[in-house]
Structures are given as structure tokens and as C-alpha cells.
PDB file of C-alpha atoms in Angstrom:
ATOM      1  CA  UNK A  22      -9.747 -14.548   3.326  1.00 84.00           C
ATOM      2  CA  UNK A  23      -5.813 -14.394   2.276  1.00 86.00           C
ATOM      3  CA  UNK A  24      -7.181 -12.992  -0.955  1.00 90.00           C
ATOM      4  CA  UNK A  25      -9.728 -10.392   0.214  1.00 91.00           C
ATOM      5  CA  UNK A  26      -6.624  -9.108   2.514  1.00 91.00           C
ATOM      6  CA  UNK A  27      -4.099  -9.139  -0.382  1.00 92.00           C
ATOM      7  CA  UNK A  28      -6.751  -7.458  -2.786  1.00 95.00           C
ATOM      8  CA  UNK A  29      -7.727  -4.419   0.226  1.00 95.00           C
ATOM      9  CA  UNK A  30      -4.964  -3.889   1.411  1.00 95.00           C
ATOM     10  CA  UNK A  31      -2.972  -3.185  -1.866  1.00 95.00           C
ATOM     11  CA  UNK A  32      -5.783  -1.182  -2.789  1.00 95.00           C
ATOM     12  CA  UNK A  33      -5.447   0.535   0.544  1.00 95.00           C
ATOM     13  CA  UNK A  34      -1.990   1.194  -0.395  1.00 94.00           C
ATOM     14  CA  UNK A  35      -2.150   2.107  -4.240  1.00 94.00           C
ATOM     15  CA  UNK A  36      -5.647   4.756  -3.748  1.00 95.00           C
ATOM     16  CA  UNK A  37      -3.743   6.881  -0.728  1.00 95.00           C
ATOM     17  CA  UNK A  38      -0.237   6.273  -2.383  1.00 94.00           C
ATOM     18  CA  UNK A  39      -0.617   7.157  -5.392  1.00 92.00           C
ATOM     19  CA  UNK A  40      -2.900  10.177  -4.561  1.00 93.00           C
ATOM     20  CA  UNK A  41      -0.396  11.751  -2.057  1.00 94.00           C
ATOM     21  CA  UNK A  42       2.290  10.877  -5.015  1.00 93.00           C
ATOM     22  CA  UNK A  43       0.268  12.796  -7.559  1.00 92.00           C
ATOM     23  CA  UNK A  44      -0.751  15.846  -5.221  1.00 93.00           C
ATOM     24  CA  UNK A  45       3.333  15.831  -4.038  1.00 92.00           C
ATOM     25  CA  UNK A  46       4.755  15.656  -8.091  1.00 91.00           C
ATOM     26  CA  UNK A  47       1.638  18.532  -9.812  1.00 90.00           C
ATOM     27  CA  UNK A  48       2.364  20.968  -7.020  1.00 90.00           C
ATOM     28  CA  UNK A  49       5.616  20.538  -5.959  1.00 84.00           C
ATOM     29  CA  UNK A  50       7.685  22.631  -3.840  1.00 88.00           C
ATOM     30  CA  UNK A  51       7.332  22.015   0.040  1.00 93.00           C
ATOM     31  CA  UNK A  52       4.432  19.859  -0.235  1.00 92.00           C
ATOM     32  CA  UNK A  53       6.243  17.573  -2.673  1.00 91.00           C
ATOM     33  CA  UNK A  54       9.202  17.734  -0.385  1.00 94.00           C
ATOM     34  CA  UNK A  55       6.908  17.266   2.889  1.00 95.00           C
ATOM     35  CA  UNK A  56       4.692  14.300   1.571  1.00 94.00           C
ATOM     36  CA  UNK A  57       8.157  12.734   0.024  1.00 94.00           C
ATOM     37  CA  UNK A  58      10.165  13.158   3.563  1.00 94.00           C
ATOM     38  CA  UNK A  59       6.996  11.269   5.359  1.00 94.00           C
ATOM     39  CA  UNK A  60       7.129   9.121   2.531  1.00 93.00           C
ATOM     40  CA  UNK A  61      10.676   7.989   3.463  1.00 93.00           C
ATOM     41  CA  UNK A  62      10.416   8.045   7.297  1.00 93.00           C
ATOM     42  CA  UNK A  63       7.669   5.127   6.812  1.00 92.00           C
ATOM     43  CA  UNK A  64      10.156   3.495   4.002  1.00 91.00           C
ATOM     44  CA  UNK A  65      13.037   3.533   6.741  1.00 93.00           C
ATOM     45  CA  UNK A  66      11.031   1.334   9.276  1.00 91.00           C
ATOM     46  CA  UNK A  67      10.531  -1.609   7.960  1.00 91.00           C
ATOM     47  CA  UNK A  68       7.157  -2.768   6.643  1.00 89.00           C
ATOM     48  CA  UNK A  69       6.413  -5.669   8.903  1.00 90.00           C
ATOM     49  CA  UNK A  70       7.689  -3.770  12.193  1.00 92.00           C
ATOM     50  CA  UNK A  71       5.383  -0.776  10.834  1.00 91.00           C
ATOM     51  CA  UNK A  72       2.424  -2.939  10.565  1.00 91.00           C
ATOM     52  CA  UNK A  73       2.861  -4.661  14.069  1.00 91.00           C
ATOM     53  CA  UNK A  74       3.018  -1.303  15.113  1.00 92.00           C
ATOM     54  CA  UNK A  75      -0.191  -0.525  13.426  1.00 91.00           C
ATOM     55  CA  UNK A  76      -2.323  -3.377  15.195  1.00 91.00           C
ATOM     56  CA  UNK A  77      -0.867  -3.337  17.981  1.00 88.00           C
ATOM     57  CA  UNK A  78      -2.153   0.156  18.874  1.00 91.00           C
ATOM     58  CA  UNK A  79      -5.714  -0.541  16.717  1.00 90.00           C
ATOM     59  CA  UNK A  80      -6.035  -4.194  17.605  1.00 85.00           C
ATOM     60  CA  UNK A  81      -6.071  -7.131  16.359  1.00 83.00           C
ATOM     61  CA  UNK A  82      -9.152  -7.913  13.957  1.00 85.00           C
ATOM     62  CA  UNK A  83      -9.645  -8.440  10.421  1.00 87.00           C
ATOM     63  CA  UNK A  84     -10.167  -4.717   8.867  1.00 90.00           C
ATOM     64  CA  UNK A  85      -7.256  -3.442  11.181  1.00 90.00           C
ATOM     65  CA  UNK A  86      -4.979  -6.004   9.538  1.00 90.00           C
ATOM     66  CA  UNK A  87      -6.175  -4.754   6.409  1.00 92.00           C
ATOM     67  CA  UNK A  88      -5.067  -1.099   6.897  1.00 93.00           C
ATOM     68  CA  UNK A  89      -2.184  -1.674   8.612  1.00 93.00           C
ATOM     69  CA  UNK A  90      -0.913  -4.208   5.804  1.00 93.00           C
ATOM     70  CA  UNK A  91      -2.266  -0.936   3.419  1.00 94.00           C
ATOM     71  CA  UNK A  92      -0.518   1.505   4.922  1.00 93.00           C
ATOM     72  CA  UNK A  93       3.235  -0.389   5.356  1.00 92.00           C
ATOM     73  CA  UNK A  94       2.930  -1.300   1.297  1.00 92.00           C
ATOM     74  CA  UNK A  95       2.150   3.349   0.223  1.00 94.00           C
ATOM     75  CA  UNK A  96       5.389   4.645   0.220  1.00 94.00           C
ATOM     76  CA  UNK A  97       5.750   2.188  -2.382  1.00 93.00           C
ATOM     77  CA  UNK A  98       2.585   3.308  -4.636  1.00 94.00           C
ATOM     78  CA  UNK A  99       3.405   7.145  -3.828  1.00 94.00           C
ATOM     79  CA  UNK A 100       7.283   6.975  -5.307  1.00 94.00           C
ATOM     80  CA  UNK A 101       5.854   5.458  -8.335  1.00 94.00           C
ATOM     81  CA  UNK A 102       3.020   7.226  -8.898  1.00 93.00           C
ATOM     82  CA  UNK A 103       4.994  10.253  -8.436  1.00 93.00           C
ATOM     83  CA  UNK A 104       8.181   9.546 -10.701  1.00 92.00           C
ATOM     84  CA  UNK A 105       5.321   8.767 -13.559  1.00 92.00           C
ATOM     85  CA  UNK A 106       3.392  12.152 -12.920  1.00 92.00           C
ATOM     86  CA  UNK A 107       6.785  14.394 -13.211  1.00 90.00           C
ATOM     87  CA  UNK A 108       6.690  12.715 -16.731  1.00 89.00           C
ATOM     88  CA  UNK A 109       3.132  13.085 -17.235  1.00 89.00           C
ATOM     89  CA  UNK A 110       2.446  16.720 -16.072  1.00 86.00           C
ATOM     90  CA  UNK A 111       5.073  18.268 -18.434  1.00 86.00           C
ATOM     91  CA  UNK A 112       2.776  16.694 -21.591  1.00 88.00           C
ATOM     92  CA  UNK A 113       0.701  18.747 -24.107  1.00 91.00           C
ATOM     93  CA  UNK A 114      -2.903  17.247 -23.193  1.00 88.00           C
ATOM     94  CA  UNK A 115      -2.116  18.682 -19.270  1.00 88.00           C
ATOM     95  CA  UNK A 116      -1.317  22.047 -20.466  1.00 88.00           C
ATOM     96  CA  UNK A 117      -4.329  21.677 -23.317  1.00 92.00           C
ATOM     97  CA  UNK A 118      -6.794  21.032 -20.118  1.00 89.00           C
ATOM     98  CA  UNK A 119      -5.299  23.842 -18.266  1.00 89.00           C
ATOM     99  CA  UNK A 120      -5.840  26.273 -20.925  1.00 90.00           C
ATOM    100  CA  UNK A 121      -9.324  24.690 -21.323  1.00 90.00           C
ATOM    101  CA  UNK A 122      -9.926  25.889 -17.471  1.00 89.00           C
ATOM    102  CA  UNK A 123     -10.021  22.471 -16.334  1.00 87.00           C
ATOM    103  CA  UNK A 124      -8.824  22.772 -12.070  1.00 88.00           C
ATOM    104  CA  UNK A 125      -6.203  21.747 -10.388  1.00 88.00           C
ATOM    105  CA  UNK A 126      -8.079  18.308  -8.765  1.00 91.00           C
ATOM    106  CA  UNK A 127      -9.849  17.861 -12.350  1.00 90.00           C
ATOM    107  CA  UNK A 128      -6.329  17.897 -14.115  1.00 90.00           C
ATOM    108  CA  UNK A 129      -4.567  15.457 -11.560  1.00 90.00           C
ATOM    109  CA  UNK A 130      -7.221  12.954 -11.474  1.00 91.00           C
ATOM    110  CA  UNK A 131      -9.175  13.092 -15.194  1.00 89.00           C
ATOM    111  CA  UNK A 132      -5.431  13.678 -16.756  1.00 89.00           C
ATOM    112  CA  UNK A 133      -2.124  12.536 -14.853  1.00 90.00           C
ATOM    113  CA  UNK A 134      -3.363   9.481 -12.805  1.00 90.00           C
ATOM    114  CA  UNK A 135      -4.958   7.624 -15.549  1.00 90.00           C
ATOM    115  CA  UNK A 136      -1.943   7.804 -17.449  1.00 91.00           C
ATOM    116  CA  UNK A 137       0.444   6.887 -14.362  1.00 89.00           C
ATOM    117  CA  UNK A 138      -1.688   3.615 -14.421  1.00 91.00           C
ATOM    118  CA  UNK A 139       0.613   1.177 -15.877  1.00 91.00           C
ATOM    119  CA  UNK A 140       3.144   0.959 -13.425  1.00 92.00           C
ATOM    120  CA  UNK A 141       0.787   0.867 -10.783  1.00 93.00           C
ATOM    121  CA  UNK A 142      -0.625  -2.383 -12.019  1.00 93.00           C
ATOM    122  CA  UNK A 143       2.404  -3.559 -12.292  1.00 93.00           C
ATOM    123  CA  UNK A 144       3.301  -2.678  -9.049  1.00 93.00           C
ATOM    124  CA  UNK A 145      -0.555  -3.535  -7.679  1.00 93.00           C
ATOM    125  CA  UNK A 146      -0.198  -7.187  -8.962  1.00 93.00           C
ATOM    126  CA  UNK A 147       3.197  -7.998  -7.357  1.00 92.00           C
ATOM    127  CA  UNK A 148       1.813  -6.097  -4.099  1.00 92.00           C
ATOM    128  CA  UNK A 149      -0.973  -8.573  -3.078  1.00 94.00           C
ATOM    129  CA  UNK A 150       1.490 -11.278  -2.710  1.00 93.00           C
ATOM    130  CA  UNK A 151       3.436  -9.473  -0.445  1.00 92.00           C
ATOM    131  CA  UNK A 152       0.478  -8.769   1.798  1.00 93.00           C
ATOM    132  CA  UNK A 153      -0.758 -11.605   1.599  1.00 92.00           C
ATOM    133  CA  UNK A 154       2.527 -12.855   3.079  1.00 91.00           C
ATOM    134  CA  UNK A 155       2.445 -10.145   5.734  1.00 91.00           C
ATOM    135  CA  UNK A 156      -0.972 -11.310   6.535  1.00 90.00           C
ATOM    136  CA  UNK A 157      -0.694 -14.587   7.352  1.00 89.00           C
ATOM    137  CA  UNK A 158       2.978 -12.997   9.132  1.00 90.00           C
ATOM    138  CA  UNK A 159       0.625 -11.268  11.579  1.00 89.00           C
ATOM    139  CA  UNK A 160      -1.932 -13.837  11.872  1.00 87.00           C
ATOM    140  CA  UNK A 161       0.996 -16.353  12.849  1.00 87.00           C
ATOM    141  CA  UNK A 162       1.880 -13.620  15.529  1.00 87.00           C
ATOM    142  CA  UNK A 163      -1.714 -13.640  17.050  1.00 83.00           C
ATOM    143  CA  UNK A 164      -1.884  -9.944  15.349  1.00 84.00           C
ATOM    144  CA  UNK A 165      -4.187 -11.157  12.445  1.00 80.00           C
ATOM    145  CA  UNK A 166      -6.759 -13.083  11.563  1.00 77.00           C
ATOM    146  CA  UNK A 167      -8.549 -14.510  14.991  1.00 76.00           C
ATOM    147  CA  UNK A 168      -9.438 -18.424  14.784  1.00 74.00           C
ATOM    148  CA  UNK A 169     -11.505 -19.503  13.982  1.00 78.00           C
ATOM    149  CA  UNK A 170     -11.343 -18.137  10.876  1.00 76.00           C
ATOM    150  CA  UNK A 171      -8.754 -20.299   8.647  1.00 76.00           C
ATOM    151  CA  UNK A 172      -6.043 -17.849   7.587  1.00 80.00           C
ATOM    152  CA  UNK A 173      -2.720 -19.446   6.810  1.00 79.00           C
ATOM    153  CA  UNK A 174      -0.776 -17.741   9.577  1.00 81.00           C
ATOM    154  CA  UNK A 175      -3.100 -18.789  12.143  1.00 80.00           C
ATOM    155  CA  UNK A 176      -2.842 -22.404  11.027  1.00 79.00           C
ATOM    156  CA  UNK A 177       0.494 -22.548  10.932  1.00 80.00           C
ATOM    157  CA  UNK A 178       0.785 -21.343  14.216  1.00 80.00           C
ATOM    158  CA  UNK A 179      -1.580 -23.620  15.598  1.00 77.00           C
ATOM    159  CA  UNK A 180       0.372 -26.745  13.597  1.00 81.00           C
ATOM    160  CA  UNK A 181       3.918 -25.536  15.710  1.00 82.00           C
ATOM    161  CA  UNK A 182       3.051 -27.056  18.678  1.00 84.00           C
ATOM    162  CA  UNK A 183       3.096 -30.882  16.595  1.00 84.00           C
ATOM    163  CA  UNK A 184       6.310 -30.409  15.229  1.00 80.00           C
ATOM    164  CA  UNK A 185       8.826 -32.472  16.997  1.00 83.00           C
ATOM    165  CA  UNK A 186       6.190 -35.107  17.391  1.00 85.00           C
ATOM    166  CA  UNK A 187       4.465 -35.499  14.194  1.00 82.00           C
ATOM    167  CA  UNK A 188       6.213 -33.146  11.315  1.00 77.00           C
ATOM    168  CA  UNK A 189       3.981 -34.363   8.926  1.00 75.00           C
ATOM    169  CA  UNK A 190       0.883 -32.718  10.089  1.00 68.00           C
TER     170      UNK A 190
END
């Protein structure tokens, strides 16, 4: 289950990150500067506190974990993926598929996001251990994972109760 979290919710994350990132760096202006400010109002609370927020107001279940744990980790996704298409949309091929008559949607997703991939991989594969940790952080709150599904929050929880009597277990 930690897994299938870890793998959703940073793809959760990276799809609506890194699309808001790209739309915010090809057009620029005030919807760069509006998608960037909302960008940093969700950086400046911090991730965990964001996601209790999340399920807390959606619920506690498994798929509500999953996009609140998603949504906490897309600032992230939508800084990189934007740095890497200010690079990217200023390159030969974009113009090339412009003059072609390729659109605006066709040029952002056939030509800029496949080559902002790299550092979202990068970023993708260090991501799913951090919500994986935030996972089993709301699970151990009761804001996870319900038993009795085994989730490692959840067990750890239910282990706290032994531990001046029997550490061990």
C-alpha cells in the first residue's frame, strides 16, 4: 500500500505541477506570475500541515490521502518544470514547430515537457520517499490509512501503547 501511495501521489504531484509550471513559463506575464504566487503560498505552509489540512476537510480514506500527499509535494514539480521550460522554449525546434503552425497546447506538451523530463525524474524518484513518509505520518495520526489495512503509520501507532512495557514489540 506504502508504495501505491508513494507512486500516486508523486504522480499526482509531478502531472498538475509540472503542467501549471509549463502553462506559467510558455505564456508568461500575469499568469506566470499568478500560478508562481499560488505556487509559493502552498510552499510557505508547510507540506505536512497542508496535507492534514487536506484530509481533514475530505476525510480520512485511502484516495484522499493520496491527493492530499499529491498536492503538498506540486509546488515542487511546478518550480522545476518551469525553470527547465524558460530554457527549453527559447530553443530552435519550439520556434521550428511554431512556424510549422503547430498550437500553443501542441507546442507545450509534444515540444517543452518532454524535454523538461529529466529533472522531473529526478525529482519524481526522490519524491515517493517523501510521501511515502508523509503517508504513514498521517496514517500514524488516524488521518491515513484505516486498519485494518497494514500501512506503517497505522502500525506504529497501534505498537505505542506497548512501549514502556515491552519495547521490543
Amino acid at each position: 500500500v506504502s508504495l501505491y501511495v508513494g507512486f500516486v501521489a508523486v504522480g499526482i504531484g509531478a502531472v498538475f505541477g509540472g503542467v501549471l509550471g509549463a502553462l506559467g513559463s510558455y505564456y508568461g506575464g500575469r499568469l506566470d506570475n499568478l500560478i508562481m504566487r499560488f505556487m509559493d503560498v502552498l510552499l510557505a505552509i508547510p507540506s505536512i500541515i497542508l496535507a492534514i489540512a487536506i484530509v481533514g476537510a475530505m476525510g480520512a480514506n485511502l484516495v484522499n490521502l493520496m491527493i492530499a500527499v499529491g498536492i503538498s509535494h506540486m509546488p515542487r514539480y511546478a518550480r522545476i518544470v518551469r525553470a527547465s521550460a524558460l530554457s527549453v522554449r527559447k530553443q530552435e525546434f519550439v520556434d521550428a514547430a511554431r512556424v510549422s503552425g503547430a498550437g500553443d497546447m501542441r507546442i507545450i506538451f509534444e515540444n517543452i515537457l518532454p524535454n523538461c523530463m529529466a529533472p522531473i525524474i529526478v525529482q519524481s524518484t526522490l519524491g515517493v520517499a517523501q510521501a511515502i513518509l508523509a503517508a504513514a505520518t498521517l496514517s500514524f495520526l488516524g488521518l491515513g490509512i484505516q486498519p485494518p489495512t497494514a500501512e506503517w503509520g497505522s502500525m506504529l501507532s497501534d505498537g505505542r501503547q506497548f512501549l514502556r512495557n515491552a519495547p521490543y514489540l
